[in-house]
PDB file of C-alpha atoms in Angstrom:
ATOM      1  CA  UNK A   1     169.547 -49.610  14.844  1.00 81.00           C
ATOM      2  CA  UNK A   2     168.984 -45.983  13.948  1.00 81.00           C
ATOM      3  CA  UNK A   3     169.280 -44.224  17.866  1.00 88.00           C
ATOM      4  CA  UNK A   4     169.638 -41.181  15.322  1.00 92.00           C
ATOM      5  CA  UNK A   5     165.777 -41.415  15.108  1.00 89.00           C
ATOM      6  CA  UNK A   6     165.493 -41.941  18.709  1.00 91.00           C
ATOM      7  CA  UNK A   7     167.219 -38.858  20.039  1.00 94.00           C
ATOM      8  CA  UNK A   8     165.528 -36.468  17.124  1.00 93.00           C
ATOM      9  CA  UNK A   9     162.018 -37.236  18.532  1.00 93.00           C
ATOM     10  CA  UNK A  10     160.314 -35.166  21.166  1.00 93.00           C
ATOM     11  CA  UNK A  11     161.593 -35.584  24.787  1.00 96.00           C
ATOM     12  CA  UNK A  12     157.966 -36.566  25.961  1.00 94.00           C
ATOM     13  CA  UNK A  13     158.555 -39.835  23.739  1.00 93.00           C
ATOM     14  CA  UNK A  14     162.015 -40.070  24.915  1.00 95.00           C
ATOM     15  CA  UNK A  15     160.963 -40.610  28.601  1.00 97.00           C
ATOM     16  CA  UNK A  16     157.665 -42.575  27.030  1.00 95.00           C
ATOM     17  CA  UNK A  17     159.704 -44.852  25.317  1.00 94.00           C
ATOM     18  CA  UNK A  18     162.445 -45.451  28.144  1.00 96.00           C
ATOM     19  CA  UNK A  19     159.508 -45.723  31.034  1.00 97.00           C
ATOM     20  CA  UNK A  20     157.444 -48.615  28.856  1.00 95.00           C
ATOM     21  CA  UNK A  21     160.999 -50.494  28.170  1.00 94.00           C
ATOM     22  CA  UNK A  22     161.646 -50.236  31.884  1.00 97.00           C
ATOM     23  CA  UNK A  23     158.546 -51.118  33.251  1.00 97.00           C
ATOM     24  CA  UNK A  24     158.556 -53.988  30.460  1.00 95.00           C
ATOM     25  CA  UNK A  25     161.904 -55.173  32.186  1.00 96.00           C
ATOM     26  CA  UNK A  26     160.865 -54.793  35.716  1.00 97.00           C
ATOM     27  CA  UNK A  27     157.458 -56.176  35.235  1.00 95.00           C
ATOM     28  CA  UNK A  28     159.259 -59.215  33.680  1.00 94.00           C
ATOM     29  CA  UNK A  29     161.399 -59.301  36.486  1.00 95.00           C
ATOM     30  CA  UNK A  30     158.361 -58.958  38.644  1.00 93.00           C
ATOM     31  CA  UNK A  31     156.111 -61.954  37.380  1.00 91.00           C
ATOM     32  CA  UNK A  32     158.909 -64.171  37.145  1.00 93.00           C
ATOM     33  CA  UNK A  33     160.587 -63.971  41.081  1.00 92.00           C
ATOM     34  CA  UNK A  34     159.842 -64.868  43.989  1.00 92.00           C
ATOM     35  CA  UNK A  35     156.928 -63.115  45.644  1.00 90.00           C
ATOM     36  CA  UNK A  36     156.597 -61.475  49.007  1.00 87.00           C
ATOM     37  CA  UNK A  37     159.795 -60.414  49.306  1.00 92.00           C
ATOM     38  CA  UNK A  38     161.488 -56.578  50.333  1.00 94.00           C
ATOM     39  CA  UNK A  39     162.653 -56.583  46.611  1.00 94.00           C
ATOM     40  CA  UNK A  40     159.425 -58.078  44.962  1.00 93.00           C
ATOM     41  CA  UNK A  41     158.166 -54.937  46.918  1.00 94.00           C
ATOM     42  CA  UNK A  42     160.524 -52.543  46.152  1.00 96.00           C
ATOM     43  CA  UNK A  43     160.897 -53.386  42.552  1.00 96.00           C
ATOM     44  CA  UNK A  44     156.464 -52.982  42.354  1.00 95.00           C
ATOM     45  CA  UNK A  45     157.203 -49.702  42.946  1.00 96.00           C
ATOM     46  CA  UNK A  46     159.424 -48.848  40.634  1.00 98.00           C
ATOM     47  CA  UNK A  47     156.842 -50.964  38.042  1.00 97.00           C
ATOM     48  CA  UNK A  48     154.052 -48.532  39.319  1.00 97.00           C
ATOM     49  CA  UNK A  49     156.039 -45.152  39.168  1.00 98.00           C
ATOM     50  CA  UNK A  50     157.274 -46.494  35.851  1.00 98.00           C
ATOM     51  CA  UNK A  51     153.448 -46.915  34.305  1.00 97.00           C
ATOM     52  CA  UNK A  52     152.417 -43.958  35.563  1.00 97.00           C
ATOM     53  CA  UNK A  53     154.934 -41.994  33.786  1.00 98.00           C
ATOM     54  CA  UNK A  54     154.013 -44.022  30.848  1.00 96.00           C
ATOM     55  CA  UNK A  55     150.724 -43.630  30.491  1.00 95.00           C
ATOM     56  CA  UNK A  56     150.864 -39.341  31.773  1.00 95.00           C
ATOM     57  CA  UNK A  57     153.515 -38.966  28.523  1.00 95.00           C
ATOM     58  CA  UNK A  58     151.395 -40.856  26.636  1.00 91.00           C
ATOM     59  CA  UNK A  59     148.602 -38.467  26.767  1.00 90.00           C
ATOM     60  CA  UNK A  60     150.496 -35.876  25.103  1.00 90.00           C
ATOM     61  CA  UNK A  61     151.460 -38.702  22.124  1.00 85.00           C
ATOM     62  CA  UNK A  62     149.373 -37.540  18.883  1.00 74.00           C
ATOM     63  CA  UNK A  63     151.203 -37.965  16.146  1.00 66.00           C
ATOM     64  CA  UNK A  64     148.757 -40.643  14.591  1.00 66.00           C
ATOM     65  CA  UNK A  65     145.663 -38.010  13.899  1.00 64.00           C
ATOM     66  CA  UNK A  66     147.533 -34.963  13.697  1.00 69.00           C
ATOM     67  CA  UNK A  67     147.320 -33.603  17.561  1.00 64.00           C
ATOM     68  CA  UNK A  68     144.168 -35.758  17.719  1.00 69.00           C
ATOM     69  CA  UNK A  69     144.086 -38.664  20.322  1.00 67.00           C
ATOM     70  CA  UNK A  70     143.908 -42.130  18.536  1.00 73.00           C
ATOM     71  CA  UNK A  71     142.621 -45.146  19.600  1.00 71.00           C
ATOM     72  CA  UNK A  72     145.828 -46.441  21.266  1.00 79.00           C
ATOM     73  CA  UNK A  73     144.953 -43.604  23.915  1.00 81.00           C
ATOM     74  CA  UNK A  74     142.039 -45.818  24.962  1.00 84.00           C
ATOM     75  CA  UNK A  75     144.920 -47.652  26.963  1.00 86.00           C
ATOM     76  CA  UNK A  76     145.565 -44.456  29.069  1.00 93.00           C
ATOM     77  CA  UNK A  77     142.713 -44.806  31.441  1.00 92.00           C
ATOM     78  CA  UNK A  78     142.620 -48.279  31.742  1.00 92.00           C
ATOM     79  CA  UNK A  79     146.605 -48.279  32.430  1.00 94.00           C
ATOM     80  CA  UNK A  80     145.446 -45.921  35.379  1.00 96.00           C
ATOM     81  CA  UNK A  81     142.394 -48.214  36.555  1.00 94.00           C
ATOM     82  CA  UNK A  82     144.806 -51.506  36.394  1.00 93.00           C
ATOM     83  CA  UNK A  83     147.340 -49.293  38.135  1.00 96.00           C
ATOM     84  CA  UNK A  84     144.636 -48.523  40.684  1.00 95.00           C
ATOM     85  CA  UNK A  85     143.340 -52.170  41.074  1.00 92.00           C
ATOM     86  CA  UNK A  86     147.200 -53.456  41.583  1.00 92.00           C
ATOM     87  CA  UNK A  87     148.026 -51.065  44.873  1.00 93.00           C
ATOM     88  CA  UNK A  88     144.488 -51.909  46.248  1.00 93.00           C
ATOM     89  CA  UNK A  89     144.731 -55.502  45.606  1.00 92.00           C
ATOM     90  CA  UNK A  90     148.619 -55.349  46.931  1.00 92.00           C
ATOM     91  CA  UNK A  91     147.749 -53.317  50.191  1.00 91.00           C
ATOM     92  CA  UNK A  92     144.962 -55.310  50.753  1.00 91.00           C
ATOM     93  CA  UNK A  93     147.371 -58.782  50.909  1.00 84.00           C
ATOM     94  CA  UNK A  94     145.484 -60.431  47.884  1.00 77.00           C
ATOM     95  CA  UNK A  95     148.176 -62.367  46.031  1.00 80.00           C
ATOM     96  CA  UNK A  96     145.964 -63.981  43.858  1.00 86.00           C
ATOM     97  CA  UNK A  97     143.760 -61.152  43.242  1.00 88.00           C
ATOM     98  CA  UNK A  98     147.157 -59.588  43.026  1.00 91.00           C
ATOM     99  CA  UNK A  99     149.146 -61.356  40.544  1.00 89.00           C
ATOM    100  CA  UNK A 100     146.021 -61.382  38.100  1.00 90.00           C
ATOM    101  CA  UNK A 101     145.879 -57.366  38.188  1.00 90.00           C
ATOM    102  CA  UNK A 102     149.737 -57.614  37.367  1.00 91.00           C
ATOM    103  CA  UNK A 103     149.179 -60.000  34.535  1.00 92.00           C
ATOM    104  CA  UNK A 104     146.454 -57.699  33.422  1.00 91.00           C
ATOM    105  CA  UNK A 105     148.482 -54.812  33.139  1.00 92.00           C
ATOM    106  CA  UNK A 106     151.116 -55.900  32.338  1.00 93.00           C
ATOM    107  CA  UNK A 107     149.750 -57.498  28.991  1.00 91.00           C
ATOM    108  CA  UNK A 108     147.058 -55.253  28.121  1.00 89.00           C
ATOM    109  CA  UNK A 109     149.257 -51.965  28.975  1.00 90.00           C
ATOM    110  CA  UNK A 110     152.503 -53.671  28.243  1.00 92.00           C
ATOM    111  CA  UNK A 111     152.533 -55.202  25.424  1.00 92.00           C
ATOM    112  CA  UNK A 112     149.692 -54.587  23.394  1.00 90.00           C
ATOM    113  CA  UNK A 113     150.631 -50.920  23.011  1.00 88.00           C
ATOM    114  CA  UNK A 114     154.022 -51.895  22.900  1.00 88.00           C
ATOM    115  CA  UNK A 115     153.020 -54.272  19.808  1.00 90.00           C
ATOM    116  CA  UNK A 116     151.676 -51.469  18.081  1.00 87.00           C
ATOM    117  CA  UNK A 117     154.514 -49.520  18.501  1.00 86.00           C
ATOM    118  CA  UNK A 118     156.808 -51.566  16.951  1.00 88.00           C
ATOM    119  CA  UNK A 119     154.046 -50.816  13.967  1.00 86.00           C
ATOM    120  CA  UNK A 120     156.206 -50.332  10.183  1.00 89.00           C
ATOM    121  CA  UNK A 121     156.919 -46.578   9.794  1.00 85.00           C
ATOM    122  CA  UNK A 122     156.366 -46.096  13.737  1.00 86.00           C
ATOM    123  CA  UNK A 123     159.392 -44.559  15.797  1.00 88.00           C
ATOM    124  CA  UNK A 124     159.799 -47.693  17.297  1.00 90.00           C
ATOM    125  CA  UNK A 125     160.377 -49.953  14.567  1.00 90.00           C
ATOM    126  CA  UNK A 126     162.852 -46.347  13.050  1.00 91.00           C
ATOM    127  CA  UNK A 127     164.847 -46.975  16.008  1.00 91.00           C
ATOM    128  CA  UNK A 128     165.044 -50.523  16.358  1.00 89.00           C
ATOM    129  CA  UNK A 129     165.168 -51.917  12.781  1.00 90.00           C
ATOM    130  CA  UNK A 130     165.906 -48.877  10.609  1.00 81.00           C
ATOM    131  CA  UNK A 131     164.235 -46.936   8.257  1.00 67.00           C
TER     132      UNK A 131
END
């Protein structure tokens, strides 16, 4: 692990980086307990304050196309839609309806972009498996 790498970067990555691992963890947390509950609740929050910091710091990511936005950024917008869709359907009562906006966002905000971060050469893969 080179945390060297890490710490060097920008701080917008920094808190990029440490939102998308926590909302990766939380969201886990989230689709595997119980429903319904005060901390099924409480912990949605968190997930939603956690991908909206994600996908703001993302904006200002552009390291790919020198200061261009790449295609990854395609993600932002829909990250906000899903994030949308998942407090309507939520308020609303509609677990089912629900739980598929969760799934949703959770894998195609998650861990797609996540995937590609872990790309060779990316700060991601620095950090976690070295040069």
């Amino acid at each position: 692990m080179n945390f060297e790498a890490f710490l060097n970067a920008p701080v917008h990555i920094q808190v990029h980086a440490v939102a998308a691992l926590s909302a990766l963890v939380v969201g886990g947390i989230q689709i595997l307990g119980p429903k319904g509950t005060l901390p099924h609740r409480t912990l949605g929050i968190a997930f939603v304050v956690l991908m909206v910091i994600t996908a703001t710091t993302a904006i200002f990511i552009r390291q790919i196309f020198d200061g261009w936005p790449s295609p990854i950024h395609l993600f932002i917008p829909l990250t906000f839609v899903g994030l949308w869709g998942l407090v309507r359907t939520a308020r609303a009562g509609g677990g089912a309806d629900h739980g598929k906006q969760v799934r949703g966002l959770f894998f195609g905000a998650l861990l797609i972009p996540g995937l590609v971060s872990f790309a060779p050469g990316r700060l991601m893969w620095v950090t976690f498996f070295g040069g």
